[in-house]
Every structure is written in C-alpha cells, then in structure tokens.
Amino acid sequence: MKTVSIITLGCKVNQVESEQIAEKLETYGFDVSMGLGISDIYVINTCAVTNEAERKSRNYIAKILKLNENAKIYVCGCSSENSPDKFKKGDFVVKVIGTKDKISLADSIKSNYNEIENILSSEYKTRVTSRTRADLFVQNGCNNFCTYCIIPYLRGRETSFPLNEIEKELKLLEPIANEIVITGINLSAYGKDIEGSDGLIEVARLFRNSSARFRFSSLEVNVITEKFLSELATFDNFCDQFHLSLQSGSNNTLKAMNRHYTKEEYLEKVNLIRKFFPNAGITTDIIVGFPTESEAGALETLDFIKQVNFSDMHIFPYSKRNGTAAEKLKNVAKNVANRVKEVTKVAEQMKSEFIGKNLGLTHEVIIENQKDGYYLAHTKNFILCYIKSNKKLESNQKLNVKLISAYADGAFAEIV
Ligand code: SF4
C-alpha cells in the first residue's frame, strides 16, 4: 500500500480541505497520515497569508526530499495559486494546483498510482479522527478586499454551501467530535448568495438537536446583531467565544485597510455580545505596523484594545503581500517590533484578568489530550484548563470542572 503524508499550512479551511483529500485517498486504498513523515507521496496544502507562510510552504519541498529523495509531491493552496512556478522545481513535483477543486488531487494521485486496493465506498465520508474539535466548512471566498489581504484574489468570490450538504456533513462529524467549529473564509457572509437565506444563524439552527457543542471560527462585526445574538442565546450547546476581527483600533487605519466599520461601531457590537453573553470570551486579530499606521494611530489602537478588554488576541506584524492595494502605500509605520511588544504585553494582562474572573466558576469542558500529567480541555468561552485526575479520562469526554488558579496559558481546574 502506498503511503501519503499531507502537510497543511495556514487556516482552518485548509485543514478541512486536507482532511477531505485524506478521506478520499483512504477510500482509494492509500495509507494516509497528516504532517511530515516518511511516505511515498506528499501533498503540501500551502498558505499565502504572509510572506513567511509562503516561504514555509516552499521549504517543505526540501524537507520532504531530505526524508525521501524519491518522493512524489503534489501541491495545492493559496501560495501555489499565487506563484505556481515557485513550486515547479523538478520531476519530484508531479502536480501544482491552486485553491480550486483541491480534492481532485486525490484523483490525480489515484490515476498516477493505480492503487485502488480497498474502495470502501464511493460516497464521501468524513475522516475519522480522535480529535475533540472538528471543523465544519460552510463557506468559501471573500468579497471584502481588505487592502492588506491576498485571499480574495486567491479564493475568489463568496460562495455559501447549501444547508442540506452542511447538515449531511454535520451528521458525519457528530459521532466523532463533541465540539464543532463552523468555519469559512468570510463566515459572516454566509447566505448572502442564497435567496431568502437568514444568513449564518441558519447554520447554527442545524445544531438545535445536536449532541455536539458548537462555536464560530472568525466573525466580522456586520453579523453581530440583536436578532443574531438573541437567537444564539437560546442554544445550550453554543460556545460563548466570539473571535471578532478588529485589525486596528484607529479609524484612519481601518479606513486605509478598507475595513467597513469604525472603532465605535466595533465597541457597540462587543457591548451587544456582552449583553447576551456576559462571560463571553472575546478574541481578535490585530495587525501591527500597517503602512499608514502613525505613532498616534498605534497609541489609539493600544487604548482601544484596553477599552474592549479582550480575553485573547492574535497579534501579527504587518506583512506586505504582492498584488494587494496596501503594497503601494507609503510606509510611515515605525518601531513596529516595539509596538508588537506593547500590544502583546497588554494582551497578556487582559487574558490573565479574564482567567481571573472565571476562577471559582464551573465550566463544561471536553477532554482534548494530555500534557505533563494534566488533561487539557477548553471551556466554552475558550479558557485552556489543566486537569488532574486519578481516573483515566478519554479524549472527547465531556465533563464539568471548577477553575482553581491561573496556570501557564490557562488555569488549573478540578472535576466537579
Ligand atoms: S475579510 Fe478581509 S482579511 Fe478576511 S479574507 Fe476577506 S479580504 Fe481577507
């Protein structure tokens, strides 16, 4: 049996698509593993979100050849859509495609190897993993054209998947994972291209009688409305963590980024979330050092993130992407490394305050894995718990814990 390693860089959408490729290859009889290992065949699912991500994507070719000089390599994803020629390095790279129809790589591999040893089913099946958390991919593409972002050029326009297909996929995921993350490239646009759709809440409604709890991957402010939140608040199995992209706390920078909201509107949405979900985890992404970000703009962002009081943040130094509108902007941002340090310091303080507020409270968690003698699990509002137990706990097991004290990047918790 031929072995295939699938290497995935970047976002959750890539992870989902890699799993789809893996699943199809398995039905064709290949022995598939995820990550870099010794195999006959490799699939690199690339990312182009930053220059660094593109460099890492390309470097995997050299890493693979060190492990197996006879490897056959297939490449797909945003970086190979952006610059396919940079991946066509020799005979060992058999095929390079972009972001469209990635699953067709499984057919290419099959026809190249004629290795149909064990066709389990012609029907698509979700990959069986022991993971606690599974991603439900419901939407592709983006029409927003934020000036720093290459994704709309690589992924194309917004497309929502039909609800009946999403429901079928959900049924396959439910027996595998007790937590499901609804994900998409611009998730908040779900339903815009479906006549009569109520939008993203329609996907949430599929979880009304689900055994799994669910959360959203990343949301834009436009989706946060009284109607959306009031309906979400009726679900016992909704995880009250909102990853609401901010990117900057300066209105001038937001405008230059082509983000369609002001910081005042953003704060209004955060307050609305807290009205319905008082203990919600509110997390975000920030880009530090956007070309037009002045010293005053950087300070404004620092003040604003304190005002919002995030529970956690992903902080990215600006990375210039060829082909984007921001590429042409004059760069006035200075001391970016220092700005990153300052934002990081504030983010760490806010995170520890959020954890502190949750000490003594009981939370539902789902066991993920083990580390240093602790079981690891996340609360619904996304606090990482370190749990000691004399009894063996199983991955994917749901239980209630009380948060005892802050520890590392989360909290010690005991079973109640
Ligand atoms: S919303 Fe903006 S940052 Fe997100 S994928 Fe679309 S263009 Fe890129």
Tab-separated table of C-alpha atoms and ligand atoms in Angstrom:
chain	number	residue	atom	x	y	z
A	1	MET	CA	0.000	0.000	0.000
A	2	LYS	CA	1.406	3.413	-0.929
A	3	THR	CA	1.703	5.916	1.871
A	4	VAL	CA	0.741	9.591	1.638
A	5	SER	CA	1.685	12.419	4.010
A	6	ILE	CA	-0.452	15.544	3.902
A	7	ILE	CA	1.170	18.734	5.163
A	8	THR	CA	-1.172	21.619	5.922
A	9	LEU	CA	-0.229	25.227	6.461
A	10	GLY	CA	-2.457	28.137	7.385
A	11	CYS	CA	-6.106	28.410	8.215
A	12	LYS	CA	-8.855	26.095	9.378
A	13	VAL	CA	-10.267	25.992	5.877
A	14	ASN	CA	-7.020	24.426	4.669
A	15	GLN	CA	-7.237	21.888	7.489
A	16	VAL	CA	-10.747	20.911	6.441
A	17	GLU	CA	-9.751	20.616	2.795
A	18	SER	CA	-6.702	18.499	3.703
A	19	GLU	CA	-8.951	16.159	5.635
A	20	GLN	CA	-11.252	15.891	2.632
A	21	ILE	CA	-8.290	14.950	0.420
A	22	ALA	CA	-7.142	12.438	3.059
A	23	GLU	CA	-10.575	10.879	3.278
A	24	LYS	CA	-10.826	10.421	-0.448
A	25	LEU	CA	-7.326	8.942	-0.668
A	26	GLU	CA	-8.222	6.470	2.062
A	27	THR	CA	-11.264	5.317	0.140
A	28	TYR	CA	-8.861	4.689	-2.754
A	29	GLY	CA	-6.753	2.462	-0.521
A	30	PHE	CA	-3.857	4.746	0.330
A	31	ASP	CA	-2.373	4.804	3.819
A	32	VAL	CA	-2.660	8.478	4.760
A	33	SER	CA	-1.070	10.381	7.623
A	34	MET	CA	-1.195	14.061	8.495
A	35	GLY	CA	2.035	16.029	8.885
A	36	LEU	CA	5.577	15.494	7.749
A	37	GLY	CA	6.658	11.833	7.942
A	38	ILE	CA	8.324	9.253	5.731
A	39	SER	CA	5.967	8.471	2.843
A	40	ASP	CA	5.944	7.653	-0.859
A	41	ILE	CA	3.697	10.562	-1.790
A	42	TYR	CA	3.239	14.043	-0.290
A	43	VAL	CA	0.557	16.675	-0.550
A	44	ILE	CA	1.505	20.214	0.559
A	45	ASN	CA	-1.563	22.359	1.178
A	46	THR	CA	0.026	25.795	1.125
A	47	CYS	CA	-0.781	29.177	2.671
A	48	ALA	CA	-0.144	32.710	1.409
A	49	VAL	CA	-1.403	34.800	4.299
A	50	THR	CA	2.086	36.249	4.905
A	51	ASN	CA	5.425	36.132	3.079
A	52	GLU	CA	6.663	33.924	5.895
A	53	ALA	CA	3.813	31.454	5.319
A	54	GLU	CA	4.719	31.309	1.617
A	55	ARG	CA	8.384	30.720	2.423
A	56	LYS	CA	7.485	27.934	4.851
A	57	SER	CA	5.188	26.367	2.230
A	58	ARG	CA	8.028	26.264	-0.329
A	59	ASN	CA	10.579	24.995	2.218
A	60	TYR	CA	8.567	21.835	2.702
A	61	ILE	CA	9.785	20.568	-0.665
A	62	ALA	CA	13.395	20.495	0.575
A	63	LYS	CA	12.301	18.967	3.901
A	64	ILE	CA	10.435	16.182	2.100
A	65	LEU	CA	13.365	15.378	-0.183
A	66	LYS	CA	15.611	15.012	2.870
A	67	LEU	CA	13.265	12.295	4.137
A	68	ASN	CA	12.687	10.582	0.802
A	69	GLU	CA	14.660	11.558	-2.276
A	70	ASN	CA	12.228	9.545	-4.451
A	71	ALA	CA	9.147	11.306	-3.084
A	72	LYS	CA	6.354	12.347	-5.417
A	73	ILE	CA	4.967	15.720	-4.389
A	74	TYR	CA	1.587	17.309	-5.099
A	75	VAL	CA	0.989	20.952	-4.200
A	76	CYS	CA	-2.212	22.944	-3.748
A	77	GLY	CA	-3.471	26.016	-1.887
A	78	CYS	CA	-3.163	29.777	-1.756
A	79	SER	CA	0.607	30.036	-2.185
A	80	SER	CA	0.643	27.762	-5.249
A	81	GLU	CA	-2.316	29.721	-6.646
A	82	ASN	CA	-0.310	32.919	-6.137
A	83	SER	CA	3.010	31.733	-7.554
A	84	PRO	CA	2.770	28.235	-9.073
A	85	ASP	CA	6.156	28.434	-10.778
A	86	LYS	CA	7.937	28.721	-7.452
A	87	PHE	CA	6.783	25.161	-6.657
A	88	LYS	CA	7.634	23.566	-10.001
A	89	LYS	CA	11.170	22.654	-9.025
A	90	GLY	CA	11.821	19.284	-10.644
A	91	ASP	CA	10.352	15.912	-11.622
A	92	PHE	CA	9.602	15.135	-7.992
A	93	VAL	CA	6.852	17.784	-8.061
A	94	VAL	CA	4.177	15.929	-10.022
A	95	LYS	CA	1.342	18.444	-9.936
A	96	VAL	CA	0.746	22.007	-8.775
A	97	ILE	CA	-2.789	23.375	-8.495
A	98	GLY	CA	-4.271	26.393	-6.679
A	99	THR	CA	-7.238	26.768	-4.373
A	100	LYS	CA	-9.936	25.321	-6.620
A	101	ASP	CA	-11.019	21.696	-6.555
A	102	LYS	CA	-8.219	20.579	-4.243
A	103	ILE	CA	-9.976	17.262	-3.723
A	104	SER	CA	-9.199	16.457	-7.382
A	105	LEU	CA	-5.602	15.894	-6.246
A	106	ALA	CA	-6.790	12.617	-4.743
A	107	ASP	CA	-7.962	11.512	-8.210
A	108	SER	CA	-4.666	12.621	-9.781
A	109	ILE	CA	-2.734	10.602	-7.211
A	110	LYS	CA	-5.002	7.625	-7.740
A	111	SER	CA	-4.657	7.689	-11.519
A	112	ASN	CA	-0.889	8.060	-11.237
A	113	TYR	CA	-0.539	5.125	-8.898
A	114	ASN	CA	-3.456	2.927	-9.935
A	115	GLU	CA	-3.566	1.790	-6.370
A	116	ILE	CA	-7.196	1.005	-5.778
A	117	GLU	CA	-6.749	-1.690	-3.166
A	118	ASN	CA	-9.646	-1.018	-0.943
A	119	ILE	CA	-12.514	1.046	-2.226
A	120	LEU	CA	-14.564	1.362	0.896
A	121	SER	CA	-17.314	3.457	-0.581
A	122	SER	CA	-17.851	5.809	-3.454
A	123	GLU	CA	-19.666	8.142	-1.074
A	124	TYR	CA	-17.717	10.934	0.588
A	125	LYS	CA	-17.011	10.199	4.228
A	126	THR	CA	-15.632	12.389	6.929
A	127	ARG	CA	-12.210	11.385	8.115
A	128	VAL	CA	-12.374	9.558	11.424
A	129	THR	CA	-10.033	11.158	13.919
A	130	SER	CA	-9.801	11.120	17.665
A	131	ARG	CA	-9.992	14.894	17.716
A	132	THR	CA	-12.327	16.571	20.140
A	133	ARG	CA	-12.876	19.514	17.855
A	134	ALA	CA	-13.881	19.188	14.197
A	135	ASP	CA	-14.288	21.919	11.613
A	136	LEU	CA	-17.451	22.274	9.592
A	137	PHE	CA	-16.574	24.182	6.419
A	138	VAL	CA	-19.673	26.130	5.278
A	139	GLN	CA	-18.436	28.998	3.103
A	140	ASN	CA	-15.609	29.830	0.711
A	141	GLY	CA	-14.255	33.046	-0.836
A	142	CYS	CA	-14.396	36.695	0.171
A	143	ASN	CA	-15.670	39.894	-1.469
A	144	ASN	CA	-14.268	42.279	1.142
A	145	PHE	CA	-10.891	43.135	-0.395
A	146	CYS	CA	-9.239	44.400	2.755
A	147	THR	CA	-6.273	46.259	1.309
A	148	TYR	CA	-3.636	44.090	3.066
A	149	CYS	CA	-5.172	40.736	2.125
A	150	ILE	CA	-4.436	38.496	-0.852
A	151	ILE	CA	-7.147	35.936	-0.038
A	152	PRO	CA	-9.979	37.338	-2.272
A	153	TYR	CA	-7.626	37.131	-5.267
A	154	LEU	CA	-6.765	33.519	-4.480
A	155	ARG	CA	-10.042	32.111	-3.167
A	156	GLY	CA	-12.428	34.014	-5.435
A	157	ARG	CA	-15.891	35.376	-4.609
A	158	GLU	CA	-18.089	34.372	-1.697
A	159	THR	CA	-19.901	31.049	-2.005
A	160	SER	CA	-22.117	29.550	0.675
A	161	PHE	CA	-22.590	25.794	0.744
A	162	PRO	CA	-26.202	24.553	0.682
A	163	LEU	CA	-27.697	23.811	4.089
A	164	ASN	CA	-28.638	20.243	3.173
A	165	GLU	CA	-24.989	19.461	2.359
A	166	ILE	CA	-23.813	21.107	5.570
A	167	GLU	CA	-26.364	19.072	7.511
A	168	LYS	CA	-25.106	15.829	5.948
A	169	GLU	CA	-21.533	16.720	6.870
A	170	LEU	CA	-22.621	17.591	10.400
A	171	LYS	CA	-24.219	14.160	10.807
A	172	LEU	CA	-20.863	12.600	9.887
A	173	LEU	CA	-18.952	14.774	12.347
A	174	GLU	CA	-21.269	14.391	15.349
A	175	PRO	CA	-20.237	10.832	16.262
A	176	ILE	CA	-16.571	11.832	16.037
A	177	ALA	CA	-16.253	15.147	17.820
A	178	ASN	CA	-18.151	16.699	20.702
A	179	GLU	CA	-17.224	20.196	19.567
A	180	ILE	CA	-17.700	21.537	16.069
A	181	VAL	CA	-16.265	24.804	14.766
A	182	ILE	CA	-18.307	26.408	11.994
A	183	THR	CA	-15.734	27.796	9.627
A	184	GLY	CA	-15.346	29.659	6.337
A	185	ILE	CA	-13.085	32.181	4.632
A	186	ASN	CA	-15.550	35.016	5.343
A	187	LEU	CA	-18.017	33.193	7.544
A	188	SER	CA	-20.117	36.287	8.222
A	189	ALA	CA	-21.077	36.386	4.527
A	190	TYR	CA	-22.842	33.024	4.823
A	191	GLY	CA	-26.147	33.067	2.951
A	192	LYS	CA	-25.641	36.360	1.083
A	193	ASP	CA	-25.606	34.407	-2.172
A	194	ILE	CA	-28.617	32.221	-1.266
A	195	GLU	CA	-32.012	33.728	-1.988
A	196	GLY	CA	-34.200	34.059	1.092
A	197	SER	CA	-31.429	32.956	3.449
A	198	ASP	CA	-31.435	34.191	7.065
A	199	GLY	CA	-27.638	34.091	6.997
A	200	LEU	CA	-25.291	32.381	9.411
A	201	ILE	CA	-27.968	31.745	12.027
A	202	GLU	CA	-29.394	29.125	9.650
A	203	VAL	CA	-26.215	27.081	10.098
A	204	ALA	CA	-26.485	27.471	13.885
A	205	ARG	CA	-30.065	26.148	13.733
A	206	LEU	CA	-28.707	22.809	12.474
A	207	PHE	CA	-27.270	22.356	15.974
A	208	ARG	CA	-30.645	22.670	17.714
A	209	ASN	CA	-30.788	18.953	18.491
A	210	SER	CA	-27.129	18.162	18.107
A	211	SER	CA	-25.113	16.179	20.644
A	212	ALA	CA	-22.125	18.419	19.840
A	213	ARG	CA	-21.473	21.900	21.142
A	214	PHE	CA	-20.511	24.491	18.510
A	215	ARG	CA	-18.581	27.713	18.051
A	216	PHE	CA	-17.785	30.033	15.156
A	217	SER	CA	-14.252	30.414	13.841
A	218	SER	CA	-13.898	34.117	12.956
A	219	LEU	CA	-16.638	36.702	12.583
A	220	GLU	CA	-16.921	40.219	11.178
A	221	VAL	CA	-18.860	42.935	13.020
A	222	ASN	CA	-21.617	43.083	10.393
A	223	VAL	CA	-23.020	39.722	11.520
A	224	ILE	CA	-23.413	40.791	15.157
A	225	THR	CA	-26.991	41.981	15.588
A	226	GLU	CA	-29.568	41.828	18.353
A	227	LYS	CA	-31.516	39.260	16.308
A	228	PHE	CA	-28.497	37.010	15.719
A	229	LEU	CA	-27.371	37.087	19.355
A	230	SER	CA	-30.833	36.692	20.867
A	231	GLU	CA	-31.370	33.505	18.893
A	232	LEU	CA	-27.881	32.189	19.683
A	233	ALA	CA	-28.601	32.749	23.376
A	234	THR	CA	-31.379	30.141	23.167
A	235	PHE	CA	-28.860	27.343	22.427
A	236	ASP	CA	-27.470	25.388	25.416
A	237	ASN	CA	-24.729	23.975	23.207
A	238	PHE	CA	-23.390	27.277	21.809
A	239	CYS	CA	-19.857	28.140	22.952
A	240	ASP	CA	-19.766	31.777	24.019
A	241	GLN	CA	-16.494	32.717	22.391
A	242	PHE	CA	-16.589	35.346	19.655
A	243	HIS	CA	-13.498	35.812	17.524
A	244	LEU	CA	-14.302	39.247	16.137
A	245	SER	CA	-11.646	40.552	13.728
A	246	LEU	CA	-10.562	44.067	14.706
A	247	GLN	CA	-7.202	44.553	12.898
A	248	SER	CA	-6.762	48.123	14.161
A	249	GLY	CA	-8.224	50.415	16.824
A	250	SER	CA	-7.595	53.554	14.761
A	251	ASN	CA	-10.368	54.755	12.449
A	252	ASN	CA	-7.849	56.162	9.973
A	253	THR	CA	-6.039	52.847	9.758
A	254	LEU	CA	-9.306	50.916	9.494
A	255	LYS	CA	-10.261	53.123	6.552
A	256	ALA	CA	-6.912	52.574	4.862
A	257	MET	CA	-7.386	48.838	5.415
A	258	ASN	CA	-10.828	49.031	3.730
A	259	ARG	CA	-12.460	47.584	6.831
A	260	HIS	CA	-16.073	48.662	6.820
A	261	TYR	CA	-16.578	49.763	10.423
A	262	THR	CA	-15.295	52.305	12.913
A	263	LYS	CA	-13.909	51.513	16.340
A	264	GLU	CA	-17.083	52.992	17.858
A	265	GLU	CA	-19.240	50.571	15.865
A	266	TYR	CA	-16.951	47.704	16.869
A	267	LEU	CA	-17.298	48.563	20.560
A	268	GLU	CA	-21.065	48.761	20.202
A	269	LYS	CA	-21.069	45.184	18.859
A	270	VAL	CA	-18.857	43.992	21.709
A	271	ASN	CA	-21.249	45.559	24.229
A	272	LEU	CA	-24.149	43.865	22.494
A	273	ILE	CA	-22.368	40.496	22.748
A	274	ARG	CA	-21.795	41.101	26.474
A	275	LYS	CA	-25.468	41.968	26.947
A	276	PHE	CA	-26.450	38.471	25.780
A	277	PHE	CA	-23.312	36.587	26.887
A	278	PRO	CA	-21.868	38.396	29.952
A	279	ASN	CA	-18.943	35.983	30.362
A	280	ALA	CA	-18.138	35.542	26.652
A	281	GLY	CA	-14.562	35.140	25.528
A	282	ILE	CA	-13.957	37.936	23.050
A	283	THR	CA	-10.866	37.317	20.984
A	284	THR	CA	-9.451	39.116	17.972
A	285	ASP	CA	-6.721	39.622	15.366
A	286	ILE	CA	-4.620	42.778	15.246
A	287	ILE	CA	-2.214	43.856	12.525
A	288	VAL	CA	0.596	45.967	13.947
A	289	GLY	CA	2.553	48.321	11.689
A	290	PHE	CA	0.149	48.688	8.764
A	291	PRO	CA	1.955	51.091	6.354
A	292	THR	CA	-0.193	54.138	7.235
A	293	GLU	CA	-0.216	53.433	10.997
A	294	SER	CA	1.289	56.560	12.586
A	295	GLU	CA	2.610	56.769	16.135
A	296	ALA	CA	-0.704	58.362	17.168
A	297	GLY	CA	-2.640	55.591	15.390
A	298	ALA	CA	-0.631	52.935	17.223
A	299	LEU	CA	-1.411	54.575	20.579
A	300	GLU	CA	-5.081	54.815	19.633
A	301	THR	CA	-5.102	51.074	18.961
A	302	LEU	CA	-3.425	50.360	22.278
A	303	ASP	CA	-6.047	52.432	24.119
A	304	PHE	CA	-8.873	50.838	22.206
A	305	ILE	CA	-7.878	47.247	22.858
A	306	LYS	CA	-7.769	48.066	26.601
A	307	GLN	CA	-11.246	49.541	26.285
A	308	VAL	CA	-12.599	46.380	24.652
A	309	ASN	CA	-10.789	44.163	27.162
A	310	PHE	CA	-10.203	41.101	25.011
A	311	SER	CA	-9.854	37.634	26.507
A	312	ASP	CA	-7.142	36.742	23.987
A	313	MET	CA	-5.531	38.215	20.891
A	314	HIS	CA	-3.598	37.089	17.822
A	315	ILE	CA	-1.054	39.771	17.032
A	316	PHE	CA	0.522	39.934	13.572
A	317	PRO	CA	3.186	42.371	12.419
A	318	TYR	CA	2.087	43.708	9.008
A	319	SER	CA	3.412	41.619	6.131
A	320	LYS	CA	3.423	43.155	2.653
A	321	ARG	CA	1.613	40.980	0.087
A	322	ASN	CA	2.363	41.470	-3.577
A	323	GLY	CA	-0.714	42.283	-5.615
A	324	THR	CA	-2.667	43.939	-2.792
A	325	ALA	CA	-3.659	47.615	-2.636
A	326	ALA	CA	-1.643	48.133	0.568
A	327	GLU	CA	1.511	47.126	-1.279
A	328	LYS	CA	1.514	50.552	-2.943
A	329	LEU	CA	1.037	52.581	0.258
A	330	LYS	CA	3.865	54.691	1.580
A	331	ASN	CA	5.183	53.102	4.743
A	332	VAL	CA	5.218	55.503	7.690
A	333	ALA	CA	4.978	52.862	10.436
A	334	LYS	CA	8.000	52.965	12.717
A	335	ASN	CA	9.240	50.871	15.651
A	336	VAL	CA	6.946	48.029	14.707
A	337	ALA	CA	8.800	45.489	16.877
A	338	ASN	CA	8.244	47.731	19.917
A	339	ARG	CA	4.596	48.218	19.037
A	340	VAL	CA	4.187	44.425	18.842
A	341	LYS	CA	5.773	44.096	22.298
A	342	GLU	CA	3.452	46.721	23.791
A	343	VAL	CA	0.322	45.174	22.308
A	344	THR	CA	1.475	41.712	23.430
A	345	LYS	CA	2.011	42.944	26.990
A	346	VAL	CA	-1.485	44.432	27.155
A	347	ALA	CA	-2.963	41.282	25.575
A	348	GLU	CA	-1.309	39.098	28.235
A	349	GLN	CA	-2.631	41.306	31.050
A	350	MET	CA	-6.166	41.192	29.651
A	351	LYS	CA	-6.003	37.421	29.202
A	352	SER	CA	-4.917	36.883	32.779
A	353	GLU	CA	-7.688	39.212	34.033
A	354	PHE	CA	-10.232	37.211	32.051
A	355	ILE	CA	-8.971	33.940	33.508
A	356	GLY	CA	-9.017	35.535	36.988
A	357	LYS	CA	-12.675	36.484	36.544
A	358	ASN	CA	-13.500	32.854	35.808
A	359	LEU	CA	-11.731	31.330	38.838
A	360	GLY	CA	-14.198	29.608	41.144
A	361	LEU	CA	-16.724	29.159	38.322
A	362	THR	CA	-17.882	25.835	36.950
A	363	HIS	CA	-17.429	25.245	33.229
A	364	GLU	CA	-18.195	22.468	30.797
A	365	VAL	CA	-15.064	21.169	29.066
A	366	ILE	CA	-14.264	18.426	26.566
A	367	ILE	CA	-11.038	16.485	27.051
A	368	GLU	CA	-8.598	17.030	24.191
A	369	ASN	CA	-5.243	15.476	25.082
A	370	GLN	CA	-2.627	15.175	27.842
A	371	LYS	CA	0.471	17.185	28.707
A	372	ASP	CA	2.882	16.962	31.664
A	373	GLY	CA	0.491	14.756	33.630
A	374	TYR	CA	-2.550	17.002	33.043
A	375	TYR	CA	-5.568	16.513	30.860
A	376	LEU	CA	-6.100	19.523	28.610
A	377	ALA	CA	-9.533	20.862	27.708
A	378	HIS	CA	-11.169	24.171	26.770
A	379	THR	CA	-14.163	25.829	28.363
A	380	LYS	CA	-16.956	27.108	26.137
A	381	ASN	CA	-15.524	30.634	26.456
A	382	PHE	CA	-12.148	29.229	25.433
A	383	ILE	CA	-10.015	29.060	28.552
A	384	LEU	CA	-7.472	26.261	28.448
A	385	CYS	CA	-7.852	24.045	31.533
A	386	TYR	CA	-5.185	21.806	33.071
A	387	ILE	CA	-6.990	18.983	34.887
A	388	LYS	CA	-5.512	16.373	37.269
A	389	SER	CA	-7.457	13.154	37.549
A	390	ASN	CA	-6.778	9.798	39.212
A	391	LYS	CA	-9.329	8.242	36.910
A	392	LYS	CA	-8.433	7.824	33.242
A	393	LEU	CA	-10.251	10.367	31.115
A	394	GLU	CA	-10.955	9.762	27.466
A	395	SER	CA	-10.366	12.174	24.626
A	396	ASN	CA	-13.702	13.737	23.620
A	397	GLN	CA	-15.181	13.147	27.093
A	398	LYS	CA	-17.461	15.940	28.284
A	399	LEU	CA	-17.350	16.938	31.969
A	400	ASN	CA	-17.725	19.850	34.366
A	401	VAL	CA	-14.748	21.428	36.080
A	402	LYS	CA	-14.147	24.290	38.515
A	403	LEU	CA	-11.327	26.702	37.697
A	404	ILE	CA	-8.980	26.860	40.681
A	405	SER	CA	-5.998	29.069	39.857
A	406	ALA	CA	-4.189	30.601	36.917
A	407	TYR	CA	-1.553	28.341	35.364
A	408	ALA	CA	0.652	28.759	32.283
A	409	ASP	CA	-1.578	29.908	29.402
A	410	GLY	CA	-4.772	28.848	31.171
A	411	ALA	CA	-5.969	27.608	34.564
A	412	PHE	CA	-5.756	24.607	36.857
A	413	ALA	CA	-9.188	23.031	37.117
A	414	GLU	CA	-10.729	20.252	39.192
A	415	ILE	CA	-13.524	17.924	38.241
A	416	VAL	CA	-16.833	18.669	39.971
B	1	SF4	S1	-12.436	39.751	5.257
B	1	SF4	FE1	-10.591	40.896	4.659
B	1	SF4	S2	-8.958	39.803	5.776
B	1	SF4	FE2	-10.707	38.406	5.753
B	1	SF4	S3	-10.394	37.109	3.920
B	1	SF4	FE3	-11.710	38.835	3.307
B	1	SF4	S4	-10.301	40.364	2.496
B	1	SF4	FE4	-9.078	38.926	3.702
